XYZ file of C-alpha atoms in Angstrom:
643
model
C 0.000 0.000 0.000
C 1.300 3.546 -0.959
C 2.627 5.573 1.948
C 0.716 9.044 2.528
C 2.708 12.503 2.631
C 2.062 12.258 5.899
C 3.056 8.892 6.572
C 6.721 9.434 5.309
C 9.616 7.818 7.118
C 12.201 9.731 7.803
C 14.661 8.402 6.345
C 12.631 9.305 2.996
C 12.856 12.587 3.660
C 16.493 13.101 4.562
C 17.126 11.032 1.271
C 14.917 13.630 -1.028
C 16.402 16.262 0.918
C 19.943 15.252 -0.276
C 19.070 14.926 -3.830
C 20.792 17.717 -6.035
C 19.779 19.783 -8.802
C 22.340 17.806 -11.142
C 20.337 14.583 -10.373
C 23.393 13.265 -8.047
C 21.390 11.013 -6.174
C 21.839 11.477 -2.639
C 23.870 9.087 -0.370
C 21.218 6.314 1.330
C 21.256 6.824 5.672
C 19.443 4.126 6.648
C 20.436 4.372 10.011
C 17.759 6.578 13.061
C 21.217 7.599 14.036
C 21.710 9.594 11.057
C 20.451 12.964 12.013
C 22.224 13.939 14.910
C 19.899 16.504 17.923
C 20.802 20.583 17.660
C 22.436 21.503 20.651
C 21.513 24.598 21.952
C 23.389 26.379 25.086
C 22.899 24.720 28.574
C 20.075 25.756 30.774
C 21.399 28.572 33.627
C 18.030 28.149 35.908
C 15.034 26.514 36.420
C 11.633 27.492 37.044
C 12.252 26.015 40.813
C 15.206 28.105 41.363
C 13.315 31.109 39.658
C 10.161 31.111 42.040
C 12.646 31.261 45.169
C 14.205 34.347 44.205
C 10.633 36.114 43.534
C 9.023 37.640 46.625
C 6.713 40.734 47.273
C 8.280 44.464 46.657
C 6.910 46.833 49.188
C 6.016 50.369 47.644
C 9.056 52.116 50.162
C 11.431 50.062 48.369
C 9.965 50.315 44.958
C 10.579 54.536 45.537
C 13.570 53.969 47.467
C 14.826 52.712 43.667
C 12.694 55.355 41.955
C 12.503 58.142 43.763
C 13.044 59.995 40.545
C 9.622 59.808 40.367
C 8.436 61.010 43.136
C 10.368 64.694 42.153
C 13.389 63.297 44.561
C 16.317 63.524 41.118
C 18.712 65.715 41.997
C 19.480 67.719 45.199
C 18.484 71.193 43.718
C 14.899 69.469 43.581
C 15.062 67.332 46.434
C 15.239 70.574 49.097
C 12.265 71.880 46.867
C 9.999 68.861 47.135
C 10.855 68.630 50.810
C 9.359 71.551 51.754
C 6.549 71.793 49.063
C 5.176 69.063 50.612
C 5.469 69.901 54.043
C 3.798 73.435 53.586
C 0.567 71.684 51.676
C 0.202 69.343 54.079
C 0.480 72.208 56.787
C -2.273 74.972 55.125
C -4.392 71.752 54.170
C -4.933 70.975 57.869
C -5.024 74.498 58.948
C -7.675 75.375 56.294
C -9.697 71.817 57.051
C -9.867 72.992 61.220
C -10.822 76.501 60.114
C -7.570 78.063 61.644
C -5.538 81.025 59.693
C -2.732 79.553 58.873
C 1.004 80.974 60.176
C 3.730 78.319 59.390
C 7.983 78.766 59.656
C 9.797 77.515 56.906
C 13.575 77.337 58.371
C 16.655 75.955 56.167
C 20.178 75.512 58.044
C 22.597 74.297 56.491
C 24.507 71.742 58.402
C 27.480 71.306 55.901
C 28.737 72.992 52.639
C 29.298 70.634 49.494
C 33.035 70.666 48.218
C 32.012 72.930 45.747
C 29.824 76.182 44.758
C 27.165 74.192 43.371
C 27.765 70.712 45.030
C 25.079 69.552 47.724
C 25.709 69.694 51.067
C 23.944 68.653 54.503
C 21.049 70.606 55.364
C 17.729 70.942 57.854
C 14.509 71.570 56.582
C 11.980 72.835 59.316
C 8.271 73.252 58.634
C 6.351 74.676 61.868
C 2.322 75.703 61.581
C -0.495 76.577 63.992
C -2.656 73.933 63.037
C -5.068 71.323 64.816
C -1.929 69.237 65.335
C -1.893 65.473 65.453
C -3.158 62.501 67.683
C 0.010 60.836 69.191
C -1.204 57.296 66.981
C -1.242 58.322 63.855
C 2.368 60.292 63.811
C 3.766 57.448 62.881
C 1.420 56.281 59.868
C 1.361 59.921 58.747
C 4.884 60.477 58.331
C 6.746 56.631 57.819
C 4.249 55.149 55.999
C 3.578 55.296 51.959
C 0.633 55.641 50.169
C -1.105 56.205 53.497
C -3.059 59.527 53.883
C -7.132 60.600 54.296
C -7.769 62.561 51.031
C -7.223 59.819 48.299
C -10.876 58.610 48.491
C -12.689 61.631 49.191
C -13.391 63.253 45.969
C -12.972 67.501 47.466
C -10.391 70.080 46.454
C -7.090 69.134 48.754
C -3.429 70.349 47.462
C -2.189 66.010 48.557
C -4.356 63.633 46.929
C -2.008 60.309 47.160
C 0.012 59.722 50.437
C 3.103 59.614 49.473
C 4.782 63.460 49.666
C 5.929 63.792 53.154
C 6.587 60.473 53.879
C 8.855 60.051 50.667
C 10.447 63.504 51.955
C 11.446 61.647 55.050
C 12.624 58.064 53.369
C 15.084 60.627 51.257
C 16.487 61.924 54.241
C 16.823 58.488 55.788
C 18.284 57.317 52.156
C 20.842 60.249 52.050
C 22.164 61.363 55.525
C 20.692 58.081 57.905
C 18.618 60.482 59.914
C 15.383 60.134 61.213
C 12.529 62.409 60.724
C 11.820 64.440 63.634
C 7.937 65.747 64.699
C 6.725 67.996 67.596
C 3.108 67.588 67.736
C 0.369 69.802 70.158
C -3.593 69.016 69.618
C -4.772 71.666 72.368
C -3.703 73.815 75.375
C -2.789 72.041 78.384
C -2.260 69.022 76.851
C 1.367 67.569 75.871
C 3.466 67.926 73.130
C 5.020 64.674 72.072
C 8.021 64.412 69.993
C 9.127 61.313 68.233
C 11.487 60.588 65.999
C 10.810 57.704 63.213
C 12.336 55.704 60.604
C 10.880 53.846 57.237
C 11.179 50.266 57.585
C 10.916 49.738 53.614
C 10.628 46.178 53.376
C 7.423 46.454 55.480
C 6.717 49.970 54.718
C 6.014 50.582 58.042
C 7.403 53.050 60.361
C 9.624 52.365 62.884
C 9.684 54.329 66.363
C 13.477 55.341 66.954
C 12.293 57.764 70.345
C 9.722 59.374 71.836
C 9.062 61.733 74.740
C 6.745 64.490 76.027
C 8.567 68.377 75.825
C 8.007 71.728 76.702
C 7.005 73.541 72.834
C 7.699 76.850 72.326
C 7.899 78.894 68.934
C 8.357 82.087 67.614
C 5.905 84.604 66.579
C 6.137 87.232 63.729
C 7.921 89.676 66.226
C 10.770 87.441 66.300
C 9.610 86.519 70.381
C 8.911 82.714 71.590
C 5.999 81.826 73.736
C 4.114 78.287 74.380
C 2.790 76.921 71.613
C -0.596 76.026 71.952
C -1.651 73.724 69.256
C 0.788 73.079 65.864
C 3.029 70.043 64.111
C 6.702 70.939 63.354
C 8.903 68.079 60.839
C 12.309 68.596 60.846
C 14.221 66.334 58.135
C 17.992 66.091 57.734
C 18.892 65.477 53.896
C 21.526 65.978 51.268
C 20.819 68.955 48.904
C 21.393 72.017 47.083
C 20.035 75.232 47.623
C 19.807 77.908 44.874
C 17.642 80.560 43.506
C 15.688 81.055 40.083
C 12.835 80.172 38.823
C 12.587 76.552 40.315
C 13.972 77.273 43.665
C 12.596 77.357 47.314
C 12.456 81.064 47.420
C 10.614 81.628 44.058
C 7.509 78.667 45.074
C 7.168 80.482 48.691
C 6.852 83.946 46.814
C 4.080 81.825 44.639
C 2.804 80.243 47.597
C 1.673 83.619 49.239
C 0.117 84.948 45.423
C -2.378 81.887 45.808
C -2.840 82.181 49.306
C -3.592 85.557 50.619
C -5.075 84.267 54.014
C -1.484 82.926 55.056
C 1.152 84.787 56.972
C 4.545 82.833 56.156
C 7.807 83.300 57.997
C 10.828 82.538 55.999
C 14.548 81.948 57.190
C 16.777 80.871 54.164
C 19.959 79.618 54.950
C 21.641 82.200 52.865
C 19.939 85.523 53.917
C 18.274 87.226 56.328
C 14.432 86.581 57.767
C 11.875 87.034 55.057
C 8.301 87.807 56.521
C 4.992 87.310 54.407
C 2.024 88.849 56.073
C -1.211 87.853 55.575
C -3.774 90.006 53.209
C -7.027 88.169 53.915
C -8.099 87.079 56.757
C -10.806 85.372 55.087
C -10.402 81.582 54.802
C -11.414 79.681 52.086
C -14.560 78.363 51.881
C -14.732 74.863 53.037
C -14.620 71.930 50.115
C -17.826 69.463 50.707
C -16.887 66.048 49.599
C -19.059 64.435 46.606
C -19.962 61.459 44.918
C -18.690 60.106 41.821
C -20.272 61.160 39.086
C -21.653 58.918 36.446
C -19.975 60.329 32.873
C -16.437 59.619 35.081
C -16.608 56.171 36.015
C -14.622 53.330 34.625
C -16.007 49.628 34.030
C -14.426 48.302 36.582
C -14.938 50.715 39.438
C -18.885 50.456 38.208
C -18.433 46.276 39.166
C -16.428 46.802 42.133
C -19.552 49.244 43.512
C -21.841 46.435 42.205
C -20.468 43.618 43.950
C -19.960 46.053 47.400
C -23.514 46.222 47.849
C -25.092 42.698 48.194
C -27.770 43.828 49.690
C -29.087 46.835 47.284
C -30.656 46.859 43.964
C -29.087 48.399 40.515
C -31.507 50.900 41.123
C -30.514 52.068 44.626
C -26.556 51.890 44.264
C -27.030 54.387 41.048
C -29.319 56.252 43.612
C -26.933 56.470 46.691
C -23.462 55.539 45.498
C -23.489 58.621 42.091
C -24.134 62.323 42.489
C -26.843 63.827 40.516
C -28.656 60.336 39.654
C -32.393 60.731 40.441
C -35.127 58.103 40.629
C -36.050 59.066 37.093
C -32.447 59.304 35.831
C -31.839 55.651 37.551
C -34.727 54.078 35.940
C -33.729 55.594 32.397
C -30.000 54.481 32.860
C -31.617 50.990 33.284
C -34.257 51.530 30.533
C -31.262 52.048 28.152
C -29.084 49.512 29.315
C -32.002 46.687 29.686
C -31.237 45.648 33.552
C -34.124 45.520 35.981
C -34.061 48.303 37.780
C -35.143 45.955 41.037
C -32.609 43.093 40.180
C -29.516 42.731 42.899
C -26.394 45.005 42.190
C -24.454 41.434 43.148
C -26.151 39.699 40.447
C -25.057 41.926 37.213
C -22.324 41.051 35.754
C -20.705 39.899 31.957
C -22.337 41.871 29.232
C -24.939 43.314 31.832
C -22.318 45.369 33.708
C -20.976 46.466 30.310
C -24.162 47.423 28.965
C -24.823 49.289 32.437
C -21.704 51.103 31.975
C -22.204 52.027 28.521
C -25.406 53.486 29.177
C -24.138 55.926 32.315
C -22.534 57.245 29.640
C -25.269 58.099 27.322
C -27.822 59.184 29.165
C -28.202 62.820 30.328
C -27.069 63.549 33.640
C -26.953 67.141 35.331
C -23.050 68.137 35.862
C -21.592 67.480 39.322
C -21.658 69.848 41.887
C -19.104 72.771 41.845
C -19.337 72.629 46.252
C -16.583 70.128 46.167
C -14.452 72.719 44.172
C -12.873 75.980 46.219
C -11.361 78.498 43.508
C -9.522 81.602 45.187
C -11.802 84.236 43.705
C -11.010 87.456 41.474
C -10.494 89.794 44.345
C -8.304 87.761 45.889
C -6.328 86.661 43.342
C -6.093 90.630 42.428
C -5.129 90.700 45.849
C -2.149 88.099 45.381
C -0.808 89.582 42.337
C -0.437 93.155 44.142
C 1.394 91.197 46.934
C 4.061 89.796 44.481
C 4.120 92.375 41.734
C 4.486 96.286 41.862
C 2.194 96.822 38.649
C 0.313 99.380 36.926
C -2.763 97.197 36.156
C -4.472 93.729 37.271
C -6.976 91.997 35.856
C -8.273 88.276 36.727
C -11.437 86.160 35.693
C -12.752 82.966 37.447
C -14.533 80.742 34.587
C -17.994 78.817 36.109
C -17.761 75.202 36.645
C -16.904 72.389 34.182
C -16.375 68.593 34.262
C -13.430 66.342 32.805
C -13.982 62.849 33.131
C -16.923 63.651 35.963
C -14.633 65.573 38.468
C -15.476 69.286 38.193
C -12.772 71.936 38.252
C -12.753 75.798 38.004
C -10.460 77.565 36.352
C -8.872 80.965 37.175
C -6.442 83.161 35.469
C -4.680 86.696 36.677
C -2.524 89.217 35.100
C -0.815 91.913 35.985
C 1.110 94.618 33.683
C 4.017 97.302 34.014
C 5.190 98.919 36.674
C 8.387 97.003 37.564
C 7.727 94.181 35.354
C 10.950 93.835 32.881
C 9.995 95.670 29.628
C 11.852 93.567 27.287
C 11.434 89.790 28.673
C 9.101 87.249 27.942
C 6.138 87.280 30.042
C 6.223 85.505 33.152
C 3.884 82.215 33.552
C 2.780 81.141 37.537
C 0.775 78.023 37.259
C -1.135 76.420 40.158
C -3.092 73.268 40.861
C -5.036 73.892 43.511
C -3.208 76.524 45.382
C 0.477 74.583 44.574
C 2.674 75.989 42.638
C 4.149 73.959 39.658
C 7.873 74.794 38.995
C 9.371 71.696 36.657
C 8.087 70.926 33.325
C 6.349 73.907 32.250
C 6.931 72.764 28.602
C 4.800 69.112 29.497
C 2.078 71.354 31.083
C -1.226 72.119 29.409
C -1.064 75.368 31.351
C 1.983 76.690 29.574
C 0.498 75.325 26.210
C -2.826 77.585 27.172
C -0.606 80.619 27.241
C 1.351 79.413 24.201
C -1.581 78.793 22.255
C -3.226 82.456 22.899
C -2.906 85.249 20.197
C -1.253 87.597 22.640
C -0.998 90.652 19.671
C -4.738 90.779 19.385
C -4.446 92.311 22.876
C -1.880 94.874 22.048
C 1.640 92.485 22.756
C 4.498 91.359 20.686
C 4.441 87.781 20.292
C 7.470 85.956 18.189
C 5.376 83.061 16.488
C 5.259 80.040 19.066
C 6.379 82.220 22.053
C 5.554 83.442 25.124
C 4.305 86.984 24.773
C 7.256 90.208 25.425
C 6.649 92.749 27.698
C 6.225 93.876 31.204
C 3.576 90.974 31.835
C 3.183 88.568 34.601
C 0.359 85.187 34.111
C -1.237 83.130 36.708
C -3.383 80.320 35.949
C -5.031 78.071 38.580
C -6.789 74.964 38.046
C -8.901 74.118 40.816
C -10.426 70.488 40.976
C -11.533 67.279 43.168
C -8.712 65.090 40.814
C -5.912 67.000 39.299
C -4.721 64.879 36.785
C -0.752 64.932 36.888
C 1.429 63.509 34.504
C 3.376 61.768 37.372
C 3.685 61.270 40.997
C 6.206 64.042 41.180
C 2.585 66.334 40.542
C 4.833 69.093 38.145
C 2.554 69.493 35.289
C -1.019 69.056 34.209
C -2.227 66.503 31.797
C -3.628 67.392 28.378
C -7.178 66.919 28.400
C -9.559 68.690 26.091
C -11.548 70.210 28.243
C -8.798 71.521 30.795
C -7.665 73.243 27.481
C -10.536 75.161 26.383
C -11.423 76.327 30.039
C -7.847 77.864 30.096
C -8.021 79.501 27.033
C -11.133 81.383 27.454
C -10.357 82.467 30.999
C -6.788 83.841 29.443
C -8.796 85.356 26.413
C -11.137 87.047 29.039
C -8.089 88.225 31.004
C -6.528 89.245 27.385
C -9.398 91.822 26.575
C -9.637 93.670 29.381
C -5.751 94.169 28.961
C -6.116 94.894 25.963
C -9.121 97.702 26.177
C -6.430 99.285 29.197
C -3.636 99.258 26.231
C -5.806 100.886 24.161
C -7.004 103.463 26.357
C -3.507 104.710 27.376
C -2.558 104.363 24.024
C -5.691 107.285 22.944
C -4.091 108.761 26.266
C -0.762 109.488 25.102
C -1.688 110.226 21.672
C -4.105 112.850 23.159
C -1.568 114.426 25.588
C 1.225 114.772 22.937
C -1.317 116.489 20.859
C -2.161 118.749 24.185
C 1.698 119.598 24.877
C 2.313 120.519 21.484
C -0.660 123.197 21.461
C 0.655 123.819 24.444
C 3.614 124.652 23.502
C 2.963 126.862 20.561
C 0.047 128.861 21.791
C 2.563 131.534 24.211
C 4.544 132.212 20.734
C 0.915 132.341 18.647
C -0.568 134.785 21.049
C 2.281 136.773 21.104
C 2.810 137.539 17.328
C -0.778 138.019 17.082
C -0.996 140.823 20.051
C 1.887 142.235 18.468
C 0.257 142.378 15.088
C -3.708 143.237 16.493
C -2.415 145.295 19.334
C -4.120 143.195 21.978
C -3.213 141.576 25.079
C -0.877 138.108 24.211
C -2.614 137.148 27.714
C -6.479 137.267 26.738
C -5.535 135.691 23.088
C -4.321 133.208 24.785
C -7.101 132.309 27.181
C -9.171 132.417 24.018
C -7.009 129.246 22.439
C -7.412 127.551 25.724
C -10.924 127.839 25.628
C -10.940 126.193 22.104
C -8.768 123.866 22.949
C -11.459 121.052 23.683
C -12.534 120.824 20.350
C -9.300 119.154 19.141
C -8.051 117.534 22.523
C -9.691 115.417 24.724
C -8.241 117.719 27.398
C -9.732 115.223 30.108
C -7.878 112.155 28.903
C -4.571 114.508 27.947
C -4.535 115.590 31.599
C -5.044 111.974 33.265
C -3.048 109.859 31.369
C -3.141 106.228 32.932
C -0.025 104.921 34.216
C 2.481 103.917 31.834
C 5.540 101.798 32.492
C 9.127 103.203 33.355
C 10.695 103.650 29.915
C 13.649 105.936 30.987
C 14.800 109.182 30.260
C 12.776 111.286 32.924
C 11.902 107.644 34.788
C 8.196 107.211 33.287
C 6.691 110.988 33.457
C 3.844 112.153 30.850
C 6.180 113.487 29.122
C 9.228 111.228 28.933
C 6.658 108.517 27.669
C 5.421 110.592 24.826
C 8.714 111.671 23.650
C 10.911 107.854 24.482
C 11.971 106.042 21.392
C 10.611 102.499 22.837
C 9.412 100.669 19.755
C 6.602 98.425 21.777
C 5.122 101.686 22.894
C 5.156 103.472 19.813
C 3.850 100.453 17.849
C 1.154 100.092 20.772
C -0.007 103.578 20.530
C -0.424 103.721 16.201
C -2.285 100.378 16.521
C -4.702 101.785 19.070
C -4.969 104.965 17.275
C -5.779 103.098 14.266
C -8.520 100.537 16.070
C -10.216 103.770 17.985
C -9.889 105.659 14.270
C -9.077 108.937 16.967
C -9.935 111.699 14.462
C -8.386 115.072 15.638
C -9.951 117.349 13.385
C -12.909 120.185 14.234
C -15.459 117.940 15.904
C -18.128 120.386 14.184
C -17.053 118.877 11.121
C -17.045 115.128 12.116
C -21.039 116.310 12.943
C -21.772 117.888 9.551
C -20.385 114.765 7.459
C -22.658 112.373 9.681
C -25.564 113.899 8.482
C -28.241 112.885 10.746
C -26.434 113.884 13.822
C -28.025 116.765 15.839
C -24.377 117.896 17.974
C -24.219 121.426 18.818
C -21.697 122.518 16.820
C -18.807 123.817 19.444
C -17.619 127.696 20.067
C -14.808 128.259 17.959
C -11.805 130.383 18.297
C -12.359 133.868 17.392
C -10.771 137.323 18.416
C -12.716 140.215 19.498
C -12.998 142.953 17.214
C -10.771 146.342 18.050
């Protein structure tokens, strides 16, 4: 019987194989031996030996390798993240008891670094007046990752994960062997405990290195120390660098205060003398009330993790109770749409149910979430902020109304200010905030700075070099205020791009922009009218003499008769009251030294506005005639009294 394809031996195979195009028949191997096994390289484990070197990673030591992320990657940055996060947690906790905040941020360096720039040994002290903390949780609170209160309430809160101070500390342990050091008071007449603690990483869990009870005093603004009587103070020892610029401790305190009027900071660098910040408001924010999810922002598998929570509920009652804005009617429609009984057990849905469930919170029409859970800093206040950073000529700011991404509502806010003794010739400078924090790294990966970037700056009277920032004496705060900022990374140093962040930014900016703009404009017509004012001024003494001298009259009554005319061709009120302009040099920012400097921006400003405003300076009486139907009294003109 013939042998299938299949069913070939394979000794027929090696002989076809050897067969040659030439016909050379191929030598017969009818031996098994006669293909020989590849070798390939020896084995170097096996899957026993493989499963005892895997065990669990704690999240301490997963940071303690990657601290990087957590905004711990070089020491410039490291004394910066330090005390960010010590300061939010402190005005968080002051703001949450209802207290004004007042918290000391104190720097000593312990040790120089062999070099000017190379880190050294330093001290970072935050002290505030807050509620303080229960003797317990001290040790959770400030040796333990990922362990905090605000991660799974959804209200406006600068932390959101866990992770800042604590990660603060394990750097300090990491770098100098130190432990983290915290004075703690809840109340008067009750004791101030002090312990110091260490990260054990492997467990993440912190480990007590001493504790005791001790007298606390601190020092108030006047520089004097009396008994504390409620407060937390950290103290961390780590290796770092301090400097100045743009992303150093100095420049996010001098933030810090813009966004927070109601706090009075005391600041003692390690380089320079005592800085005091006084408070401007002592109005505290209004108080953040936690919400509920809402149903446009929920995932599939947070929606079957609620389901199978409540065992005892039905699919009606957990979109009832467990969502925000979800009515009885809204319920039954969600279920309508997605074809699950509204009365069937929220344990029982699952598979294509839960999916179809999920797919219809999406689609049907919900009201937006409420805007309680958000706490913007208000246009006043922001106005407020900017005067206590800036020395400018003009302020404007705008607070946009509530919006959702992704079912967490945010507000967005955006300030300027303008002149005075902003740098003429620089780019403009950009502060952005998420909820009250300054960001300092990545301004390029922000969708704040691409907000700013985006904006047609010369449609409000700017130079703008195509992709740039905007040139001249202008300073730019944007805050984004919202129950979930979305970060790009742990490190929380710029905002994620999302759609409808964007467009919220860019109309608060373009609201800022025009009334900036309509200011320009107006000192613009300003100047142009007090040039025109100075030069009749100017002329009219030599006028009214030559014409006394020829008609015999008084030089002094012709020329109270040309200052009587002279509101028919000058808007004498706007000449006279110029608005501010900035310093330009010359005669240091007079009237007249602006009129007469050869700044290009200003000059450029002023034809552009004369051009938009079409400023006529001829006989207003005419302007009247050649409109026709207009019904003006036609103005007293100049005229000499006959001899």
């Amino acid at each position: 019987m013939a042998k299938s394809k299949s069913q070939a031996e394979p000794n027929d195979v090696s002989r076809a194989r050897g067969a040659t195009a030439k016909g050379r028949a191929a030598p017969a191997r009818d031996t098994e031996d006669s293909i020989a096994p590849a070798s390939g390289p020896a084995r170097r484990a096996s899957a026993e030996t493989m499963a005892t070197r895997q065990r669990e990673i704690s999240v301490s030591e997963f940071f303690t390798k990657n601290r990087h992320l957590l905004g711990f990657d070089n020491p410039a940055k490291a004394l910066l993240t330090t005390v960010k996060e010590a300061v939010d947690n402190s005005l968080d906790a002051c703001e949450e008891a209802g207290i004004l905040p007042e918290i000391i941020v104190e720097i000593v360096e312990l040790s120089a670094g062999n070099g000017p720039s190379a880190p050294g040994k330093f001290r970072v002290a935050i002290e505030d007046n807050g509620p303080g903390i229960v003797k317990p949780q001290i040790p959770k609170i400030f040796a333990k990752l990922l362990y905090g209160s605000k991660f799974h309430r959804l209200k406006q809160s600068r932390g959101q994960q866990g992770i800042g101070i604590s990660a603060a500390g394990l750097y300090g342990q990491l770098t100098t062997g130190k432990p983290v050091t915290i004075i703690s008071k809840t109340g008067k007449g009750r004791p101030a405990f002090k312990i110091e603690l260490r990260i054990d990483t492997k467990r993440n869990q912190p480990d007590v290195v001493a504790e005791e009870t001790v007298e606390w005093t601190s020092m108030n603004a006047e520089g004097a120390h009396e008994e504390k009587v409620h407060g937390t103070r950290v103290e961390i020892e780590l290796v770092a660098a301090y400097r100045g610029g743009r992303t150093g401790v100095d420049a996010y305190l001098e933030q810090t205060v813009v966004a927070n009027p109601h706090l009075a900071l005391i600041y003692l660098p390690p380089k320079a003398e005592k800085i005091i910040y006084p408070r401007v408001s002592n109005e505290l924010p209004r108080e953040a009330q936690e919400i509920k999810p809402h149903p446009h922002g929920i995932e599939l598998g947070m929606l079957l993790h609620m389901l199978q929570d409540s065992p005892t509920k039905t699919v009606k009652q957990v979109l009832m109770d467990d969502f925000s804005r979800v009515s009885s009617s809204v319920a039954e429609e969600i279920c309508k749409v997605a074809k699950v009984p509204p009365k069937s057990k929220a344990e029982g849905i699952h598979g294509e149910a839960v999916e179809r469930l999920h797919k219809a919170l999406g689609e049907v029409k919900v009201m937006a979430p409420p805007a309680t859970a958000v706490v913007p800093i208000g246009e006043d206040l922001l106005i407020a902020g900017l005067k206590r950073r800036f020395n400018a000529e003009f302020y404007s700011s705008t607070t946009r109304p509530p919006a959702v991404y992704r079912g967490n509502p945010f507000v967005v806010e955006v300030g300027l200010a303008y002149g005075g003794d902003l740098p003429m010739d620089e780019t403009a400078e950009i502060m952005r905030f998420a909820n009250r924090v300054p960001l300092q790294y990545q301004p390029k990966a922000c969708a704040i700075s691409e907000s700013v970037y985006d904006t047609n700056w010369k449609a409000y009277e700017l130079a703008q070099p195509k992709g740039s920032l905007p040139i001249g004496p202008l300073a730019i705060v944007v805050h984004l205020a919202s129950v979930w900022v979305p970060f790009t990374s742990e490190a929380k140093e710029a905002v994620a791009h999302y759609d409808d962040l964007l467009k919220e930014m860019r109309l608060a900016i373009q609201e800022c922009g025009r009334k900036l703009g309509s200011h320009l404009r107006a000192r613009a017509k300003a100047e142009s009218e007090y040039k025109r004012l100075s030069i009749f001024q100017r002329y009219i003494p030599e006028v009214s003499a030559s014409l006394g001298n020829i008609l015999g009259r008084s030089k002094d009554d012709i020329a109270k008769l040309f200052e009587k005319a002279l509101p028919n061709f000058v808007n004498v009120a706007e000449a006279t009251n110029p608005p501010p302009v900035p310093p330009t040099g010359g005669d240091g920012g007079s009237p007249a030294a602006a009129v007469t400097a050869t700044d290009t921006e200003t000059k450029t400003e002023a034809k552009s506005a004369k051009k938009k405003s079409k400023i006529k300076v001829t006989d207003p009486a005419a302007d009247a005639k050649t409109k026709g139907k207009s019904k003006t009294k036609k103005p007293e003109q100049l005229s000499l009294p006959e001899s």
